[in-house]
Structures are given as structure tokens and as C-alpha cells.
Coordinates of C-alpha atoms in Angstrom, one line a residue:
M90 CA 0.2 0.1 -0.2
S91 CA 1.3 3.0 -1.1
H92 CA 1.3 6.2 1.2
V93 CA 1.9 10.3 1.6
V94 CA 5.2 10.5 2.8
I95 CA 5.9 14.0 4.7
T96 CA 8.9 15.3 3.1
G97 CA 8.3 18.7 3.6
A98 CA 7.9 21.8 1.5
Q99 CA 10.1 21.5 -1.2
G100 CA 12.8 24.3 -2.8
G101 CA 13.3 28.1 -2.2
S102 CA 15.5 29.7 0.1
T103 CA 16.5 31.6 2.8
Q104 CA 20.2 33.8 2.4
G105 CA 21.9 32.2 5.8
A106 CA 19.7 29.2 6.7
V107 CA 19.7 25.4 5.5
A108 CA 16.1 26.1 4.3
P109 CA 13.5 28.5 3.5
N110 CA 12.5 30.5 7.3
R111 CA 9.0 30.4 8.5
L112 CA 7.7 33.8 9.2
E113 CA 6.0 35.0 12.2
I114 CA 1.8 36.1 11.0
N115 CA 3.0 39.4 10.9
D116 CA 5.3 39.2 9.0
L117 CA 4.4 36.9 6.4
I118 CA 1.1 39.4 6.2
K119 CA 3.9 42.1 4.9
N120 CA 5.3 39.8 2.1
Q121 CA 2.3 40.9 0.1
D122 CA 3.2 37.9 -2.3
Q123 CA 3.6 35.1 0.1
F124 CA 0.9 36.1 1.8
S125 CA -1.6 36.0 -1.5
L126 CA -0.8 32.8 -2.3
Y127 CA -0.9 31.6 1.5
I128 CA -4.6 32.5 1.8
Q129 CA -5.3 31.2 -2.4
A130 CA -3.7 27.6 -0.6
L131 CA -5.2 27.5 2.1
I132 CA -8.9 28.5 0.1
A133 CA -8.1 25.1 -1.9
L134 CA -7.4 22.4 1.0
F135 CA -11.0 24.5 3.0
K136 CA -12.2 23.5 -0.5
T137 CA -10.6 19.5 -0.9
P138 CA -14.0 17.3 -0.2
Q139 CA -13.6 16.5 3.6
S140 CA -13.9 12.5 2.3
N141 CA -10.2 13.4 1.2
Q142 CA -8.0 13.0 3.8
L143 CA -5.7 15.8 2.4
S144 CA -8.0 18.6 2.8
H145 CA -7.8 20.6 5.3
F146 CA -11.4 18.4 7.5
G147 CA -8.9 15.8 7.0
V148 CA -5.7 16.8 8.1
G149 CA -7.3 18.6 11.3
G150 CA -9.3 15.8 12.2
I151 CA -6.0 13.7 13.3
H152 CA -5.3 15.3 16.1
G153 CA -9.7 14.6 17.5
L154 CA -12.5 13.8 15.7
P155 CA -13.9 11.9 14.0
Y156 CA -11.5 9.1 14.9
V157 CA -10.8 7.7 11.6
Q158 CA -8.1 5.7 10.6
W159 CA -5.7 8.0 8.6
E160 CA -3.2 6.8 5.3
G161 CA -3.7 3.3 7.0
S162 CA -2.0 3.8 9.9
G163 CA -3.3 1.6 12.9
G164 CA -4.5 -1.2 10.9
T165 CA -8.4 -1.7 9.8
S166 CA -10.7 -2.1 12.8
P167 CA -9.9 -1.1 16.6
V168 CA -8.5 -3.0 19.2
Q169 CA -11.8 -5.8 19.5
G170 CA -14.0 -4.7 23.1
S171 CA -12.7 -1.2 22.9
Q172 CA -13.9 1.8 20.8
W173 CA -11.3 3.9 18.4
G174 CA -8.2 5.2 20.1
G175 CA -6.7 8.2 18.0
Y176 CA -3.9 9.0 17.8
C177 CA -3.8 11.4 20.9
T178 CA -0.1 12.0 22.5
H179 CA -0.8 15.0 24.6
G180 CA 0.2 14.5 28.0
S181 CA 3.6 12.2 27.1
V182 CA 7.2 12.7 26.2
L183 CA 6.6 12.8 22.6
F184 CA 3.9 15.9 22.8
P185 CA 6.5 17.9 21.3
T186 CA 7.8 15.6 18.9
W187 CA 4.4 14.7 17.2
H188 CA 3.2 17.7 16.4
R189 CA 6.6 18.4 14.5
P190 CA 5.1 16.0 11.5
Y191 CA 2.2 17.1 12.2
V192 CA 2.3 20.5 11.3
T193 CA 5.1 19.8 8.4
L194 CA 2.3 17.2 6.2
Y195 CA -0.4 21.2 6.8
E196 CA 3.2 23.0 5.7
Q197 CA 3.6 20.7 2.5
L198 CA 0.5 20.8 1.1
L199 CA -0.4 24.3 1.4
Q200 CA 2.5 24.8 -0.8
Q201 CA 1.8 22.3 -3.0
H202 CA -1.5 23.9 -3.9
A203 CA 0.8 27.5 -3.9
L204 CA 2.7 25.8 -6.5
V205 CA -0.7 25.3 -9.3
I206 CA -1.9 29.0 -8.2
A207 CA 1.0 30.2 -9.0
K208 CA 1.4 29.3 -11.9
R209 CA -2.2 30.6 -12.4
Y210 CA -0.6 33.5 -12.6
Q211 CA 1.4 36.0 -16.5
D212 CA 4.5 36.5 -14.2
Q213 CA 5.2 33.1 -13.0
Q214 CA 9.3 32.4 -12.5
R215 CA 7.9 35.6 -9.2
W216 CA 5.1 33.8 -7.9
L217 CA 6.7 30.2 -8.1
S218 CA 9.8 31.5 -6.0
A219 CA 7.3 32.6 -3.8
A220 CA 5.4 29.5 -4.0
Q221 CA 8.6 28.0 -2.9
N222 CA 9.7 30.0 0.3
L223 CA 6.6 29.9 1.2
R224 CA 6.1 27.9 4.6
A225 CA 4.0 27.7 7.5
P226 CA 3.6 30.5 9.4
Y227 CA 3.5 30.8 13.1
W228 CA 2.0 32.9 16.1
D229 CA 4.6 34.2 18.7
W230 CA 2.2 34.8 21.5
A231 CA 5.2 34.8 24.0
T232 CA 5.7 38.5 22.1
N233 CA 2.4 39.2 20.4
S234 CA -0.4 37.3 22.3
V235 CA -3.2 39.9 20.0
P236 CA -2.5 38.4 16.4
P237 CA -3.7 40.4 14.0
P238 CA -7.0 41.7 12.4
E239 CA -6.2 39.6 9.5
V240 CA -6.4 36.3 11.7
I241 CA -9.0 37.1 13.9
A242 CA -10.9 39.9 13.7
L243 CA -11.0 40.1 9.6
Q244 CA -13.5 38.4 7.7
T245 CA -12.4 39.3 4.1
V246 CA -8.6 40.1 3.2
D247 CA -7.2 41.8 0.3
I248 CA -4.9 40.0 -1.5
I249 CA -3.1 39.5 -5.5
T250 CA -5.2 37.3 -8.0
P251 CA -3.8 35.1 -11.0
D252 CA -5.4 38.4 -13.0
G253 CA -3.0 40.7 -11.5
N254 CA -5.7 42.6 -9.8
T255 CA -6.0 42.9 -5.8
T256 CA -9.2 41.3 -4.9
T257 CA -11.0 41.3 -1.9
V258 CA -11.9 37.8 -1.1
Q259 CA -13.1 35.4 2.8
N260 CA -10.8 35.0 5.3
P261 CA -10.1 31.5 5.3
L262 CA -7.9 32.3 8.7
Y263 CA -10.9 33.8 10.5
Q264 CA -12.9 30.1 10.5
Y265 CA -13.4 26.7 8.6
P266 CA -16.6 26.3 7.6
F267 CA -17.9 22.4 7.9
N268 CA -19.8 20.8 4.8
P269 CA -20.9 19.2 6.1
I270 CA -20.8 18.9 9.9
D271 CA -19.4 15.6 10.8
P272 CA -22.0 13.2 12.9
S273 CA -19.3 12.5 15.7
F274 CA -19.6 15.9 16.5
P275 CA -21.2 16.3 20.1
E276 CA -22.7 19.9 20.9
P277 CA -22.2 22.1 20.9
Y278 CA -19.6 22.0 17.6
S279 CA -22.8 19.6 16.0
Y280 CA -24.3 22.3 15.3
W281 CA -21.9 25.6 14.7
Q282 CA -21.9 25.4 10.6
T283 CA -17.9 26.5 11.6
T284 CA -15.4 27.2 14.0
I285 CA -15.7 30.2 16.4
R286 CA -13.0 31.2 18.4
H287 CA -14.4 32.7 22.1
P288 CA -17.7 32.3 22.1
D289 CA -20.1 35.1 22.9
N290 CA -22.5 33.0 23.7
P291 CA -20.8 28.9 24.0
D292 CA -24.4 26.9 24.0
S293 CA -26.1 28.5 21.6
P294 CA -26.2 27.4 18.1
D295 CA -26.6 30.9 17.1
A296 CA -22.8 31.3 18.5
S297 CA -20.7 33.5 16.9
T298 CA -16.7 34.6 17.3
D299 CA -16.2 37.9 19.7
S300 CA -13.5 39.6 18.7
D301 CA -13.2 42.4 20.7
A302 CA -13.5 39.6 24.0
L303 CA -10.5 37.6 23.0
A304 CA -8.0 40.3 22.1
Q305 CA -8.7 41.7 25.5
E306 CA -8.5 38.7 27.4
L307 CA -5.3 37.6 25.4
G308 CA -3.5 40.8 26.0
S309 CA -4.2 40.9 29.2
L310 CA -2.3 38.0 29.1
Q311 CA 0.9 38.9 27.7
N312 CA 2.8 38.7 30.8
D313 CA 1.9 35.8 32.2
I314 CA 2.4 34.1 28.4
T315 CA 6.0 36.4 28.1
S316 CA 6.8 35.2 31.8
S317 CA 6.0 31.7 31.3
T318 CA 8.1 31.3 28.0
Y319 CA 10.8 32.5 29.1
N320 CA 11.0 30.7 32.5
L321 CA 10.4 27.4 29.4
L322 CA 13.3 28.2 28.0
T323 CA 15.8 29.1 30.7
R324 CA 14.7 27.4 33.5
V325 CA 13.8 23.4 32.3
T326 CA 16.3 21.3 32.0
T327 CA 15.1 17.4 31.8
W328 CA 13.0 16.8 28.7
P329 CA 10.2 15.6 31.0
A330 CA 10.3 18.8 33.2
F331 CA 10.1 20.4 29.4
S332 CA 7.7 18.1 27.5
N333 CA 4.8 17.6 28.9
H334 CA 2.2 18.5 31.3
T335 CA 1.7 16.0 33.7
P336 CA 3.6 16.7 36.8
G337 CA 7.9 15.6 37.9
D338 CA 8.7 19.2 37.1
G339 CA 12.2 18.4 38.6
G340 CA 12.2 21.6 40.6
S341 CA 12.2 24.3 38.2
S342 CA 8.7 26.1 39.2
S343 CA 8.1 26.8 35.7
N344 CA 5.5 25.3 33.0
S345 CA 6.1 22.9 30.5
L346 CA 6.0 24.1 26.9
E347 CA 2.6 21.5 26.7
A348 CA 1.0 23.3 29.9
I349 CA 1.6 26.9 27.7
H350 CA 0.4 25.3 25.0
D351 CA -2.9 24.3 26.8
E352 CA -3.4 28.1 28.1
I353 CA -3.5 29.3 24.9
H354 CA -6.2 26.7 23.6
G355 CA -8.0 27.5 26.5
I356 CA -8.4 30.9 26.0
V357 CA -9.1 30.7 22.4
G358 CA -11.8 28.7 23.2
G359 CA -14.4 27.2 20.9
Q360 CA -13.1 24.6 18.8
M361 CA -9.5 25.4 19.9
G362 CA -10.4 24.7 23.8
D363 CA -11.5 20.6 23.3
P364 CA -8.6 18.8 21.6
A365 CA -11.5 16.8 19.6
V366 CA -12.0 19.3 17.5
A367 CA -9.0 21.8 17.8
G368 CA -7.5 20.4 14.5
F369 CA -10.0 22.4 12.5
D370 CA -9.9 26.4 13.3
P371 CA -6.6 27.8 11.1
I372 CA -5.2 29.4 14.2
F373 CA -4.4 25.6 15.3
F374 CA -1.6 25.1 12.5
L375 CA -1.1 29.2 13.6
H376 CA 0.1 28.2 16.6
H377 CA 1.6 24.7 16.6
C378 CA 3.8 26.4 14.6
N379 CA 5.3 28.3 17.4
V380 CA 5.0 25.7 20.0
D381 CA 7.3 24.3 17.4
R382 CA 9.7 27.2 17.1
L383 CA 10.1 27.0 20.5
L384 CA 10.8 23.6 21.0
S385 CA 13.5 24.5 18.5
L386 CA 15.0 27.6 20.9
W387 CA 14.9 25.1 23.7
S388 CA 17.0 22.7 22.0
A389 CA 19.7 25.0 21.0
V390 CA 20.6 26.6 25.3
H391 CA 20.4 22.9 26.2
P392 CA 22.5 20.6 23.5
G393 CA 22.1 17.2 23.4
V394 CA 18.8 17.1 25.0
W395 CA 15.5 15.3 23.4
V396 CA 12.9 12.5 24.1
S397 CA 13.9 10.4 27.0
K398 CA 12.4 7.4 27.9
G399 CA 8.6 7.7 29.9
P400 CA 5.7 6.0 29.9
A401 CA 3.0 5.8 27.3
E402 CA 0.5 7.3 29.6
G403 CA -2.3 6.0 27.9
G404 CA -1.6 5.3 25.1
T405 CA -3.2 5.8 21.7
F406 CA -4.7 2.7 18.5
T407 CA -1.0 2.2 17.6
I408 CA 1.3 2.7 21.6
P409 CA -0.3 0.5 24.1
G410 CA -1.5 1.6 27.1
N411 CA 1.6 -0.2 29.4
A412 CA 4.3 0.8 26.6
S413 CA 7.5 3.1 27.6
I414 CA 7.9 6.1 24.7
D415 CA 11.2 6.9 24.0
A416 CA 13.0 8.7 20.8
S417 CA 12.4 5.8 18.7
S418 CA 8.7 5.1 18.8
S419 CA 7.1 5.7 16.0
L420 CA 5.1 9.1 15.2
T421 CA 2.1 7.4 14.0
P422 CA 0.4 8.4 11.1
F423 CA 3.2 10.5 9.3
W424 CA 4.8 8.4 7.2
E425 CA 8.8 9.0 6.4
S426 CA 8.8 6.7 4.2
P427 CA 6.9 4.2 2.3
S428 CA 7.3 1.5 5.1
K429 CA 8.2 3.4 7.9
Y430 CA 7.0 6.7 10.3
W431 CA 9.0 9.4 11.4
I432 CA 11.0 8.9 14.7
S433 CA 11.7 11.6 17.4
S434 CA 15.2 11.0 16.9
Q435 CA 15.2 12.4 12.7
T436 CA 13.4 15.4 14.1
T437 CA 16.1 16.6 15.5
A438 CA 17.2 19.3 13.0
T439 CA 14.0 21.4 11.3
G440 CA 16.1 21.5 7.6
N441 CA 15.1 17.4 7.7
L442 CA 11.7 18.9 7.2
K443 CA 12.6 21.0 4.9
Y444 CA 12.2 24.3 7.2
S445 CA 14.1 27.2 9.4
Y446 CA 13.4 29.9 12.2
P447 CA 14.5 33.4 11.5
E448 CA 16.4 33.4 14.7
F449 CA 18.9 30.6 13.1
N450 CA 20.1 32.2 10.2
N451 CA 23.8 33.2 9.6
L452 CA 24.6 30.8 13.0
D453 CA 27.0 27.8 12.9
L454 CA 24.7 25.3 13.7
G455 CA 27.7 22.5 13.9
N456 CA 29.2 25.2 16.5
T457 CA 26.4 24.0 20.0
N458 CA 28.5 26.8 22.4
A459 CA 28.1 29.2 19.8
V460 CA 24.7 28.1 18.5
R461 CA 23.8 28.3 22.8
A462 CA 25.3 31.6 22.9
A463 CA 23.1 33.1 20.5
I464 CA 19.9 31.8 20.5
G465 CA 20.3 32.5 24.4
Q466 CA 21.1 36.1 24.0
Y467 CA 17.9 36.9 21.7
I468 CA 15.6 34.8 23.9
N469 CA 17.0 37.2 26.9
Q470 CA 16.8 40.5 24.3
Q471 CA 13.2 39.1 23.1
Y472 CA 11.7 37.8 26.4
G473 CA 14.0 38.6 29.0
G474 CA 13.3 42.1 28.8
G475 CA 16.9 42.8 27.0
G476 CA 20.5 42.7 26.9
A477 CA 23.2 39.1 27.2
S478 CA 22.8 39.7 30.8
P479 CA 19.9 41.5 32.0
F480 CA 19.6 39.9 36.1
Q481 CA 22.9 43.0 36.6
T482 CA 20.0 45.7 35.3
L483 CA 17.3 44.3 37.8
L484 CA 20.3 44.5 40.7
A485 CA 20.0 48.3 41.0
Q486 CA 16.1 48.1 40.3
S487 CA 13.8 48.9 43.6
P488 CA 10.2 47.8 43.7
G489 CA 7.5 49.3 42.8
A490 CA 9.3 51.6 39.6
G491 CA 6.4 51.1 37.2
S492 CA 3.3 48.6 35.8
A493 CA 3.2 47.0 32.9
Q494 CA 0.0 45.8 33.4
A495 CA -2.2 47.3 29.9
P496 CA -5.2 49.1 30.7
L497 CA -8.4 46.2 30.7
G498 CA -11.6 48.8 30.7
G499 CA -13.4 48.2 28.0
A500 CA -13.6 45.4 25.0
A501 CA -11.1 47.3 23.2
P502 CA -10.1 46.1 19.4
V503 CA -7.6 44.3 18.1
R504 CA -4.9 46.7 17.1
E505 CA -5.1 49.1 20.4
A506 CA -4.6 45.3 22.6
V507 CA -1.2 45.0 20.8
S508 CA -0.3 48.5 21.4
A509 CA -1.7 48.8 25.0
V510 CA 0.6 46.1 26.0
K511 CA 3.2 47.3 24.1
S512 CA 3.0 50.7 25.0
A513 CA 2.2 49.0 29.3
A514 CA 6.1 47.5 28.6
A515 CA 8.2 50.4 27.1
E516 CA 7.3 52.9 29.3
V517 CA 9.0 50.9 32.2
P518 CA 12.0 49.1 30.1
Q519 CA 14.5 48.6 32.9
L520 CA 12.2 46.4 34.3
F521 CA 12.8 42.7 33.6
H522 CA 9.3 41.5 34.6
S523 CA 7.4 43.4 32.3
R524 CA 8.7 41.8 29.6
G525 CA 8.3 38.2 31.0
G526 CA 11.6 37.3 33.0
P527 CA 12.7 37.3 36.6
P528 CA 12.5 40.0 39.1
H529 CA 13.3 42.5 39.7
T530 CA 15.2 42.4 42.8
V531 CA 14.3 44.4 45.9
Q532 CA 16.8 43.6 48.3
K533 CA 20.3 43.1 48.1
P534 CA 21.2 39.5 50.2
V535 CA 24.7 37.6 49.2
Y536 CA 26.2 34.3 50.0
G537 CA 29.1 35.7 50.7
K538 CA 32.0 37.8 50.3
G539 CA 32.0 38.4 46.3
A540 CA 29.1 36.1 45.7
P541 CA 26.8 37.6 43.9
N542 CA 22.8 39.2 44.5
V543 CA 20.0 36.9 45.3
V544 CA 16.6 37.4 43.5
Y545 CA 13.4 36.0 45.2
D546 CA 11.2 34.4 41.8
W547 CA 7.8 33.6 43.2
T548 CA 5.3 31.1 42.3
S549 CA 2.1 29.4 42.3
R550 CA 1.3 26.1 41.8
I551 CA -1.2 24.1 40.4
H552 CA -2.5 20.5 40.7
F553 CA -5.5 18.8 39.5
K554 CA -6.8 15.7 38.3
K555 CA -7.0 17.1 34.0
Y556 CA -10.1 14.5 33.4
E557 CA -11.6 15.4 36.7
L558 CA -14.7 17.9 36.0
G559 CA -15.7 16.2 32.2
T560 CA -14.7 19.1 30.1
S561 CA -12.3 21.9 29.7
F562 CA -11.3 24.2 32.3
A563 CA -8.7 26.9 34.1
V564 CA -7.4 27.4 37.3
L565 CA -7.4 31.4 37.6
I566 CA -5.2 33.0 40.1
F567 CA -5.8 36.2 41.8
I568 CA -3.9 39.1 43.8
G569 CA -6.7 41.0 45.4
Q570 CA -10.5 41.4 45.1
V571 CA -11.9 38.6 42.9
P572 CA -15.2 39.6 41.2
E573 CA -18.3 38.7 41.6
D574 CA -18.8 38.1 37.7
P575 CA -17.1 35.6 36.4
A576 CA -16.8 37.3 32.6
Q577 CA -14.9 40.4 34.6
W578 CA -12.3 37.6 36.0
R579 CA -9.5 37.5 33.2
T580 CA -9.2 41.4 32.7
C581 CA -9.6 42.1 36.2
R582 CA -6.7 44.4 37.9
S583 CA -6.4 41.2 40.5
Y584 CA -6.4 38.4 37.7
V585 CA -2.4 37.0 37.3
G586 CA -3.0 34.0 35.0
S587 CA -4.4 30.6 34.8
H588 CA -3.8 27.0 34.3
H589 CA -6.5 25.4 31.6
A590 CA -7.4 22.0 31.1
F591 CA -7.0 20.5 27.5
V592 CA -10.1 18.5 27.7
N593 CA -11.2 16.3 24.8
S594 CA -15.8 16.4 25.2
A595 CA -14.7 12.8 23.6
A596 CA -13.1 11.4 25.7
S597 CA -14.7 8.2 25.5
Q598 CA -13.8 7.6 21.9
C599 CA -10.0 8.0 23.0
D600 CA -7.5 5.7 24.6
N601 CA -5.6 7.7 25.7
C602 CA -7.6 10.1 27.2
R603 CA -10.3 7.1 28.6
N604 CA -7.0 5.3 30.8
Q605 CA -5.9 9.0 31.9
A606 CA -9.2 9.1 34.0
D607 CA -6.8 9.6 37.1
L608 CA -4.1 12.2 35.1
V609 CA -3.1 15.1 37.3
A610 CA -2.2 17.9 35.4
E611 CA 1.1 20.6 36.6
G612 CA 1.2 23.7 35.5
F613 CA 2.3 27.5 37.2
V614 CA 1.2 30.3 37.5
H615 CA 4.4 33.0 37.9
L616 CA 3.2 36.1 40.2
S617 CA 6.4 38.2 40.6
S618 CA 5.3 40.5 38.3
A619 CA 2.2 41.2 40.1
I620 CA 3.8 40.9 43.7
A621 CA 5.8 43.8 42.3
E622 CA 2.9 46.1 40.7
R623 CA 0.6 46.0 43.6
S624 CA 2.2 44.7 47.0
G625 CA 4.3 47.6 47.9
L626 CA 6.7 45.8 50.0
S627 CA 10.3 46.9 50.8
S628 CA 11.4 43.1 50.4
Y629 CA 11.1 39.8 48.3
E630 CA 12.6 38.1 51.0
P631 CA 9.9 34.5 52.6
N632 CA 9.4 35.8 55.5
V633 CA 7.8 39.3 54.1
V634 CA 6.0 38.0 50.9
A635 CA 5.0 35.5 52.0
P636 CA 2.0 37.1 55.0
Y637 CA 0.8 39.6 51.9
L638 CA 0.4 36.3 49.8
K639 CA -1.5 34.5 52.4
E640 CA -4.1 37.4 52.5
N641 CA -4.4 38.5 48.9
L642 CA -3.6 35.3 46.9
H643 CA -6.5 33.9 45.4
W644 CA -8.0 31.6 43.0
R645 CA -10.9 30.1 40.6
I646 CA -12.2 28.0 38.2
Q647 CA -13.9 28.6 34.8
A648 CA -15.2 26.5 32.7
S649 CA -14.8 26.6 29.0
N650 CA -17.9 28.6 28.3
R651 CA -16.5 31.4 31.2
T652 CA -19.0 30.0 34.2
A653 CA -17.8 29.9 37.9
V654 CA -17.3 26.2 39.0
E655 CA -17.8 25.5 42.6
T656 CA -14.3 24.2 44.7
S657 CA -15.7 20.8 45.6
R658 CA -16.3 19.6 41.7
L659 CA -12.9 19.3 41.6
P660 CA -11.6 17.9 44.8
S661 CA -8.3 16.6 42.7
L662 CA -7.6 20.7 43.3
E663 CA -3.9 22.4 45.1
V664 CA -2.6 25.2 44.3
T665 CA 0.3 25.8 46.7
V666 CA 3.3 28.7 46.8
V667 CA 6.9 28.3 45.8
S668 CA 9.7 30.6 45.9
T669 CA 13.2 29.7 44.0
P670 CA 16.1 31.8 44.9
L671 CA 17.9 33.3 41.3
T672 CA 21.0 34.3 41.1
H673 CA 23.6 35.1 38.3
A674 CA 26.8 33.9 37.8
P675 CA 29.8 35.4 35.9
G676 CA 29.4 34.1 32.6
E677 CA 25.9 33.1 32.5
I678 CA 23.3 33.3 29.9
F679 CA 20.8 32.8 31.9
P680 CA 20.0 33.3 36.4
V681 CA 20.5 29.8 37.9
P682 CA 17.9 29.4 40.3
G683 CA 18.8 27.5 43.5
E684 CA 16.4 25.2 45.3
A685 CA 12.3 25.8 45.4
Q686 CA 11.3 26.4 49.2
Y687 CA 7.5 25.1 49.3
H688 CA 5.8 27.5 51.5
H689 CA 2.6 25.2 51.8
H690 CA 0.7 27.1 54.7
I691 CA -0.3 30.6 52.8
T692 CA -3.0 28.3 51.2
Y693 CA -3.3 25.2 53.8
G694 CA -6.1 25.1 55.4
R695 CA -8.8 26.7 52.0
P696 CA -10.9 25.1 49.4
G697 CA -8.0 23.9 46.8
G698 CA -4.8 25.0 48.4
A699 CA -2.2 23.0 50.0
R700 CA -2.8 19.1 51.5
Q701 CA 0.2 20.1 54.4
Q702 CA 0.5 23.1 56.6
A703 CA 4.1 22.6 56.3

């Protein structure tokens, strides 16, 4: 039997790169030729009949419903006595690498359509060159938490069509129209004719996308997303802690790649908030391109660390639930050749899949030390506030020297939401925490004469059983008064961040999901920036901060439809507080964390708080 082999997009070049660059979506929009082909290629994928496995629907369905085999992977029928298990690897060490050939498959199909479309233009050489260089774009939510209007607000866009004219066309990035709705879809997806984001009436057949509310929520979360991303890249050092949201962080008190990924899915909402149908929303692949890019950045500053052995966490249709998986496990259903699947050890270099990222341009990829230094500097600059060693700048700062809090009142238009976040951060560029790094210091204790100063980073750790509510939900963290109305929670002044449970609504049909009923998910919300902005404290020492948090730290549970959930319905919830001393020795790229200290007494005795007092 012949199979669709995933080779990656073909041809093209980027100067100084091993393969053409994937561009950030804001940059792709500025490239008029590539953007015009990208939009038309998406439309072509949308128009391909849903029964075709190479349609947008067919590829999106690999991620979840309708739970049909893709390209013959997994045999001809489900195991007798069980339902279809799907290919889901969420919660396991294969999460980052499984999605790498998945996004590449979509990229490959986009380019194939773009090449056909390019031949319809009169100036074929120009347009074929654009098609050969076209790669799937990424949405860097750690820098721009609010995507451009062309992604979340505009229902039409202007492009150059083969007749040479600028033409207004329906915007495929805004939504995917089902034709027809698949009978496997549960409510509410069974009556939504298109994909929807942040639905204005989540339980209604007449729900529609509320772009302004979505932009406002995403904008309010910029600091949390940036902080989580910076700490992921700089403080998580092992593959199990980096790759997935199951507990075992190794003491970094920082989110995993999957946990941050879950938060974006949950905030976008609608189909994106449910892994059973998330792959049908066009923003899914923009999101996962960035997840893949963060994998590349993390790998560059942690050379030699790759997929380690771990449990299958319930398994999939092709992976037994009691199996151990590692870098040689098959990434089904993605064929590397007519007879073999891709495996994680083959995906360490993006050039093998015919794409690259701009951050690696003009680097000697064979020199791991040079790459680590260059990418480390980029991470500090992009997500840490600037400079190769911004930590030293922090030591000179005093508490409360400004606020990176974006204006949150009213429903801001998309561009205003982006501008508000960026402007607020620009007002206090000296504050490392305003761009997501560790907090500025407010005290200067030392280990001894000549020793580096210590900065305490404060974090809330959140544990719960992922499938306990049977639907997607989030635990929201606040410092200060919490509004009564759940609709105001994510945009109020006291809101700090959240940890999301990305839960399959069709879990009964997914072996991996069904077998993970007791799976505990772990996430972190960084508190230091909020403490600096709101507390007025003169020190970050534990004996000063702990009493403040005991009085002011609060949490709430919110369902995916933005309604409140009683804490009693999630008995597995445990919110604790962690402080981590950070130092920065000369020559180190990033701050070095010391041993995390758990302050159980801060939340002990409250519903959903710590189980032990000390």
C-alpha cells in the first residue's frame, strides 16, 4: 500500500539558513506575494472535499474527531472490545515531536496548492519563487499575544489574484466552514456551522466569534504568557519537565511547553478549547508552528537534550497503554517513507523537514556553543527584557518602579489591545519582569563576600486531575479582590494568570484520554510581576512576601464557557506557593535557580489549597 510521505515543502531558500524560514504571521502579512498565495492555498484546502484525507478537514481530524484512521495507520479496525483510540500523544514525552511532522504535513500541502496557483499568474517566475519559499507561518504569542486582525477580526482580506488585480476574498484564517458537520461531533459543535473562537453565547446554536473579547483576554495575559515562556526556555532543563504537563518538573517551578500550549488553546476557546475538534480551526497550525519554534529555541540552549524514555500515559490506537516510549517510537500516522514512520530522533534538525526559523539564520549550526550563546542572547532580548545579561540590570532596581499592566477596561479593538500591551511595557523597559523574565530585585542579600546577589522568584503551583470535570476548564490565580461576575475575571486588575485543562469532549472514544482518568496535570503561574506592581512591599524575602500572599492570593475555577465552577467539584485541586532563589554568576547566559522552597502554609486550610501545612 502506498502512503503519503511527509517530506516537507520543497525548494526555495533563505540566505544564511539551511532551509526557507517560517515567518511570524505579522511578517508574512507584509510579504504580499507569499501572503496572497498562502490565503489562496488555504482556500483550496478548505474546498477539498472533507472525505479526502488531504483536505483541511482530513488533516485537522488527525488530532481528534472523527476518529478515523489516517493513511491506514493502526490497522484496519479498532481493537476488539474497545473504541477507536486515535493518535493523541498529549501528556507524554512525545507531545512536542509528534506535532512536528504533523505541522510539516499541513505545510507540505499548503505549498503544493501554492505551486499550482502560482502557475496561473502571468509572471510565473516571480510567483513560483514565492511559492517555493512559502512555509507555514507561526504566531509568536509570547511577544504578540493578540494576533493581527487578519487572523482574528477580518472576515475578508485583500490579496493579489492571478489576474494581477488586488481582490477582496473571504478570509480563511478567520474560520473554517464545515461541509457538512460530521455526525461524530458532540454538542455544541454539532450545530456550529463554522469554527468559532471565544463564542459570545457558548451553549447556543447561534453562537459567534467575539473578536474584541478574545483580543482583550489575550492582551490581559501578555505578561503571564511571556513570563512562562521565558522561564520555560531558561529554567527547565530536562525533557520530561519540558515536554508535557504531567507532574515531575524537577524543581524548576516553571511551566512545560505543553502547559503553555494548553493555556493558548483555552483562551482562544471554541473548538480550539477542545482537543477533539481543535485541529479544524485555522489558528491551530499558527499556534503549533510557534510551539514547534519554541522546541527549536529550547533545544538550542540545551544541546544534547532530546526525547527521553517515559510512559505512554494510557497509549493510543498504535501505542499500548502500558508501553514505554522514547526517541525511537513511531510518530504515527506520519510516514517518513512508504514503509516507515517518522521517529523523534529524526526530527532534531528542522532542516530534515525543509524549514527553518529566522533566529537561526547565519549561525554555524555545527558549533553548539556558538548557537547556544546566540540563541540565549535572543531569548533574553525577546522574552527577558533585553540584553545578554539583563539580570544585572535588575539588581539596581527598586520595587514598584512602574507597571506593565495593560489597560483592561472595555472591549479594545485588536490593534489597540496589542498597542496597549506594548506601550505599557515600553514605559518601564528597565523592569525585567515587564517582558516576562525574573522579577527585579528589592533586596541584596549575598551568600558571602563577593558572591552574586539573590533574587526570589515567586510562583503558584497548580495540580489537578485533568479529566475530573469531564470538560475543559481553567484555574485562575488572582492577587487582590476577585470580582463576583466570572465574565470579569480574566480582565480584572487582580488577575495574574491561569493554568488550563485541555480536555477532550469525546474522551470516551480516545484510549489515551479514557485511560488517563486519574492523570494529574501540573502548571505554574508566575507571581513576581504582580507582587511588584500591587504589593508595595520593601522586600521579596519569604518572611515578607508569604504573609502578603496568605492574605491576598486567591483562585477560582472557570469552565470553558466562562462560567464559575465550585471548588468542591474539583476535589483534586491543590494550589501551593513556591519561592525560588535566583543568582547570576559571571559568564552565565541565564539566571541560575537554587532549590525551590514550598510555602504550604500560605494556602493550607482553604478549599483547593495545600494538603499539608508545612
